[in-house]
Amino acid sequence: MEYSKILMKFAAMIFMLISIINSSLSSSSSSSSKLKVGFYSYSCPQAEIIVRDAVDRAVSRNPGFAAGLIRMHFHDCFVRGCDGSVLLDTVTGMAAAEKDSPVNFPSLRGFEVIDEAKALVEAACPNTVSCADILAFAARDSTLKSGHIWYEVPSGRRDGRVSLSSEVVQNLPPPFFTASQLRDNFKAKGLSLDEMVTLSGAHSIGVSHCSSFSNRLSGFNATFDQDPSLDHGYAAFLKTRCPRPPSEVDPVVDNDVLTPARLDNKYYAVLKDHKGLLTSDQTLFDSSITRKLVVGNARYGGVWGKKFAAAMVHMGEIDVLTGKQGEIRKNCRFVNY
């Protein structure tokens, strides 16, 4: 029996190591050649330090900013690529911008942190560092602050000039997606199944509004019974936090019941206990195509952390603008005129 357990552990370790190698290979074969670690070494050597200090101050005041900035980077990259388009304000008389989509407003937060970082960087190095890069740096620094996970950010992104609310729903996966739908959504962005499950671990911090999961609770939707994949005790707790029937108030609940303020692999243990908050969370354990990845991530936190770092780098390379494409915005909320 002991020998069998050793073999099982060894097999699991090999599986996780292969996952890391595959993630690294997919990252190195992507658009990484367009970006470069240390891109601002000569033009603005203090840029990353300035951003890191701004993020550190903000997250120290409000830990929720860490989850907000990581989510903002994800929402930026999945719509038009990592071009800072999510940061643009809607201009009067023009079509609504991404940040005003119901998917992003009012839940997306951290814009003021980017504003502060941009202002400080502009004061040190005018017209040099893009808003898209500042957002990528801020997401990395949030990962470090909340989860002690560090990775180098290849930079050199340029800022896009278009931001459309109508494109958000077309590109971002909703909270009711199944594992296969999530797989297809991430695949369309050049990300693997393993990277999709790994990046979902960002839900170990942050909160979700009741409206994002109330359809899983009995009594909230007359059409459906309670989601059978949801732990009964956890469902009872959620009902105490969410008004019934739904009202104009839309309270929030921690995504992770174990370590809601720390970015770690406990998120996957929560899924094994059938306490995933969103359908798109719990489906990762319930589906045969992703269950082994969930179990592996739950067992090996250090390995998951390395995979998470590699996946964030890969995600940050989606459809980037470089060279003479786009622009370097002076203000992250508006295009240059």
PDB file of C-alpha atoms in Angstrom, residues 17 54 131 175 219 241 312 321:
ATOM      1  CA  LEU A  17       5.876  19.287 -14.109  1.00  0.00           C
ATOM      2  CA  ALA A  54       1.641  52.806  -6.051  1.00  0.00           C
ATOM      3  CA  CYS A 131      -0.987  52.522 -19.906  1.00  0.00           C
ATOM      4  CA  PRO A 175     -20.085  33.206 -14.710  1.00  0.00           C
ATOM      5  CA  GLY A 219     -36.056  30.110  -4.173  1.00  0.00           C
ATOM      6  CA  ARG A 241     -25.932  37.119   2.400  1.00  0.00           C
ATOM      7  CA  MET A 312      -0.121  35.574 -16.544  1.00  0.00           C
ATOM      8  CA  LEU A 321       0.267  46.517 -30.074  1.00  0.00           C
TER       9      LEU A 321
END
